[in-house]
PDB file of C-alpha atoms in Angstrom:
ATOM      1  CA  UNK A  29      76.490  96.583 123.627  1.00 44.00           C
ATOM      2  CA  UNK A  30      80.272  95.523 123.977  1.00 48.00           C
ATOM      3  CA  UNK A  31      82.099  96.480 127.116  1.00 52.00           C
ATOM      4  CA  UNK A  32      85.328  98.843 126.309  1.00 50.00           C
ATOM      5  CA  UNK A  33      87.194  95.411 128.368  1.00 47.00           C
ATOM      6  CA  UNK A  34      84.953  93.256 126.070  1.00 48.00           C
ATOM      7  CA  UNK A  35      86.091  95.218 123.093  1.00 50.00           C
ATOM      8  CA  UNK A  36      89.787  95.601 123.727  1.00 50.00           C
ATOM      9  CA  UNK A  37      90.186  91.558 124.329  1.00 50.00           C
ATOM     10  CA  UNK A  38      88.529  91.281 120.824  1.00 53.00           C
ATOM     11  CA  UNK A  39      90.468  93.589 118.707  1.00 55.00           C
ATOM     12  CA  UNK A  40      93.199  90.849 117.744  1.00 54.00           C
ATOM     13  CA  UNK A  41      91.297  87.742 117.997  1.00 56.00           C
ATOM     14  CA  UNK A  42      91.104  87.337 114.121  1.00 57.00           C
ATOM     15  CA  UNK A  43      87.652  87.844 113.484  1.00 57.00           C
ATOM     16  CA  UNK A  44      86.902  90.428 110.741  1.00 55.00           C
ATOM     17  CA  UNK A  45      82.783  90.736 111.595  1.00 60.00           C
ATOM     18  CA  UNK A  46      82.931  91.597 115.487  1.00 62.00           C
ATOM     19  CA  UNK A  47      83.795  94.869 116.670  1.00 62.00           C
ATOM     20  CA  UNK A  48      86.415  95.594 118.285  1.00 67.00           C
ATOM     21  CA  UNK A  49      86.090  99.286 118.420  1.00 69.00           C
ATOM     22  CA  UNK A  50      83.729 102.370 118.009  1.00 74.00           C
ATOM     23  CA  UNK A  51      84.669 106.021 118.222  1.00 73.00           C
ATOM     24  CA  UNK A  52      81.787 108.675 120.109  1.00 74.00           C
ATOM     25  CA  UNK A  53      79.322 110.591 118.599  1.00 71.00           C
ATOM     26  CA  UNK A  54      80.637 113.911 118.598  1.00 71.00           C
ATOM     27  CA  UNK A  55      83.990 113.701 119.931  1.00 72.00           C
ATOM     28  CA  UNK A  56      86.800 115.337 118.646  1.00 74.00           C
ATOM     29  CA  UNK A  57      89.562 112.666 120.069  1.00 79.00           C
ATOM     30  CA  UNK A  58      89.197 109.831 118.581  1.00 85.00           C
ATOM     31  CA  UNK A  59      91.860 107.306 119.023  1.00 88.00           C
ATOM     32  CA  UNK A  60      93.204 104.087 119.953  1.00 88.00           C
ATOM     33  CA  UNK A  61      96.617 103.151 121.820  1.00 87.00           C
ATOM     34  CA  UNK A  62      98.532 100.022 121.964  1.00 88.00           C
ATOM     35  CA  UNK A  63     101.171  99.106 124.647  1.00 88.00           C
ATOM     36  CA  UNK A  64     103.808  96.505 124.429  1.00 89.00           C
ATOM     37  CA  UNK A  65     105.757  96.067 127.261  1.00 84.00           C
ATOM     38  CA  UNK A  66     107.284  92.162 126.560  1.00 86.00           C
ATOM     39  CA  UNK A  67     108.992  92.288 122.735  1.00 87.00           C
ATOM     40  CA  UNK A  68     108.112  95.573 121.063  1.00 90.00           C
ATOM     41  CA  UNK A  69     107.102  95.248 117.299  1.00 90.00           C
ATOM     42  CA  UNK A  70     109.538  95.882 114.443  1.00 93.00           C
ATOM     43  CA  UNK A  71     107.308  97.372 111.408  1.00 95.00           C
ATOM     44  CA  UNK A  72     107.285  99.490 108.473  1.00 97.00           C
ATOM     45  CA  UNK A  73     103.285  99.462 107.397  1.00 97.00           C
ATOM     46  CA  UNK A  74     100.397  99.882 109.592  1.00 96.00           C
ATOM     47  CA  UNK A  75      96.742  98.223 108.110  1.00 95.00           C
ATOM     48  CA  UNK A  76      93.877  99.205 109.778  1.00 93.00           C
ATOM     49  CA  UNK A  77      90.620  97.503 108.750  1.00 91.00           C
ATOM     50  CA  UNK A  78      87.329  99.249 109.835  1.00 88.00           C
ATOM     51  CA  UNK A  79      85.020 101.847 108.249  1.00 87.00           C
ATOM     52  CA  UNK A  80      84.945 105.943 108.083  1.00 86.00           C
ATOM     53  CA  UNK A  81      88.379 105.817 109.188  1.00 87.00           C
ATOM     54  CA  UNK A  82      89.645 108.692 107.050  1.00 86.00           C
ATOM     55  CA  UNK A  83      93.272 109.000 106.890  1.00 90.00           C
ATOM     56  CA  UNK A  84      94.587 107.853 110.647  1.00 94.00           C
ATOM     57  CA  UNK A  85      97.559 108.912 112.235  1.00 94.00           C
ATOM     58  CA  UNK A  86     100.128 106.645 114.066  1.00 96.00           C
ATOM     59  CA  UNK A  87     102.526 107.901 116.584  1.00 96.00           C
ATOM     60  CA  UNK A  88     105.208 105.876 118.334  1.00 96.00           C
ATOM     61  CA  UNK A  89     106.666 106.381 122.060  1.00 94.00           C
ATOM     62  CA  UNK A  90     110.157 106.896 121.462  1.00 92.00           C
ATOM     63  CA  UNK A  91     113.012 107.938 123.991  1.00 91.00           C
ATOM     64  CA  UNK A  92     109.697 109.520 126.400  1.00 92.00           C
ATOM     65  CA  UNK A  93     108.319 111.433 123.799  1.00 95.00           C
ATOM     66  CA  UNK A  94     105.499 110.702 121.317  1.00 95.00           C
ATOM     67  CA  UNK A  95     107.204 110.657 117.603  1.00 96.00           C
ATOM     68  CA  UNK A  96     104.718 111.329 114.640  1.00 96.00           C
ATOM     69  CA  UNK A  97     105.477 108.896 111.716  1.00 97.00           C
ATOM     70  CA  UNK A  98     104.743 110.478 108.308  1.00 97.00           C
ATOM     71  CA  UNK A  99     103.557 107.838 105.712  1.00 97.00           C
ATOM     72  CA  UNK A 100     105.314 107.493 102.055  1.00 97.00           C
ATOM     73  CA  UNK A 101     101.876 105.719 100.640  1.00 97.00           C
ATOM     74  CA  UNK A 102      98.778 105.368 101.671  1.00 96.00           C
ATOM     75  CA  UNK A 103      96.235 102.956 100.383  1.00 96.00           C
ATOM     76  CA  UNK A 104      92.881 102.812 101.313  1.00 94.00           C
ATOM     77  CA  UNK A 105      90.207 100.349 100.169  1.00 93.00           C
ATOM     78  CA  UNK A 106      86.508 100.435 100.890  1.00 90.00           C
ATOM     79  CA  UNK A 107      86.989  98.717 104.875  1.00 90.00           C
ATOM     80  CA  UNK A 108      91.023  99.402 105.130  1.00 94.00           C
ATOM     81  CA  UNK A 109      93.796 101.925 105.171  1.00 95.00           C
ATOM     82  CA  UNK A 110      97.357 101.104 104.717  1.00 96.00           C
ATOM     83  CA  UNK A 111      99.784 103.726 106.014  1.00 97.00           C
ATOM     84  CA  UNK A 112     103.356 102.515 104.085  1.00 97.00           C
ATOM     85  CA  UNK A 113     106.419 104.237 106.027  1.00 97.00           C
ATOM     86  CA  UNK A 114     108.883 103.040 104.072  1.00 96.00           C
ATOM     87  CA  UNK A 115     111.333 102.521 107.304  1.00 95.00           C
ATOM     88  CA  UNK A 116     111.100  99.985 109.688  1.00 96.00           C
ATOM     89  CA  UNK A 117     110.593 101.348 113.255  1.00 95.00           C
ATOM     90  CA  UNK A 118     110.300  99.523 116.850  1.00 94.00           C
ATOM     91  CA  UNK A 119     108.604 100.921 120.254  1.00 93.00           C
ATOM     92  CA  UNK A 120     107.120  99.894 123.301  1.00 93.00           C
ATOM     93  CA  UNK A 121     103.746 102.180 122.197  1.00 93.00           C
ATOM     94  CA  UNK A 122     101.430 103.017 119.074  1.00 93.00           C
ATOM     95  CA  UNK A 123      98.915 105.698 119.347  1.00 92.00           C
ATOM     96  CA  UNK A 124      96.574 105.570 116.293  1.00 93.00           C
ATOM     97  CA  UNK A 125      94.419 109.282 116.171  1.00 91.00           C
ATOM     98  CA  UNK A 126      92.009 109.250 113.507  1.00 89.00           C
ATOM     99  CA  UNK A 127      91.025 112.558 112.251  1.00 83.00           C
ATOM    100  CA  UNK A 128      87.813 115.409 112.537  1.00 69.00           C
ATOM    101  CA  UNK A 129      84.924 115.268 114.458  1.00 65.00           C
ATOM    102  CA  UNK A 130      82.433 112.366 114.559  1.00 67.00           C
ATOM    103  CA  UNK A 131      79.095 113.795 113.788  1.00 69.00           C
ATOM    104  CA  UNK A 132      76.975 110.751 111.776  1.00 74.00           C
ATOM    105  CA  UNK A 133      77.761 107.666 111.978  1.00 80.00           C
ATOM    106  CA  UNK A 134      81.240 106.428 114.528  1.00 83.00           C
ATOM    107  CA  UNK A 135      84.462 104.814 113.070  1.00 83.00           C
ATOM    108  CA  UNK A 136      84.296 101.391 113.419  1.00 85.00           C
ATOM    109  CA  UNK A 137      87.804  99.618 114.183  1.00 85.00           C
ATOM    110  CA  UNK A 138      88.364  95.819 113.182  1.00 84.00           C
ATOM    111  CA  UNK A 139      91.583  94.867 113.201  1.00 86.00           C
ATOM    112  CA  UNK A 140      94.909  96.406 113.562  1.00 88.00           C
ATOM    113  CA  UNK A 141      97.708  94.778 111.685  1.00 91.00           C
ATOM    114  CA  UNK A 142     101.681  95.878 112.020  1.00 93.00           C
ATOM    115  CA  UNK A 143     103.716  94.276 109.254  1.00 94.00           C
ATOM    116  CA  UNK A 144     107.657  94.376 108.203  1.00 90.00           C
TER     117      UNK A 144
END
């Protein structure tokens, strides 16, 4: 098994076929949180590659308060989810919920891309 340390150092190394994360069996919070505290991102789309992902949620940390960003498309292939917010936004943090309760199987996380 992968270390949560073992798994976070992996998520943005490029590689498609390790894991990088994996929700728990039976939680109800399932999420993931990025923090950038040297040159925020400027983006407009989130793409999330992974599997039983559902339809994620991304929040940003703006002014001390977490701001919800609603997505003008979505588009969602077999292994990714594109959230499209038509608005380009910039923060320091990106909380990524995805939704209901894991019963079966965990969602697997791959790669997290933020593009303009």
């Amino acid at each position: 098994l992968i270390s949560i340390l073992q798994q976070r150092n992996k998520l943005f190394d490029g590689t498609l076929d390790v894991l990088a994360w994996q929700s728990k069996t039976r939680s109800n919070q399932n999420y993931y949180e990025l923090s950038f505290r040297k040159n925020p991102p400027r983006f407009s789309k989130v793409r999330l590659y992974g599997y039983r992902m559902g339809e994620p949620s991304v929040k940003i940390w703006k002014f001390g308060k977490w701001k919800k960003l609603t997505p003008k498309k979505i588009t969602k292939t077999k292994n990714s989810v594109m959230l499209d917010f038509g608005e380009e936004s910039r923060t320091v943090k990106i909380h990524i919920t995805f939704p209901g309760k894991v019963t079966g199987d965990p969602i697997e996380l791959y790669e997290i891309e933020l593009l303009k």
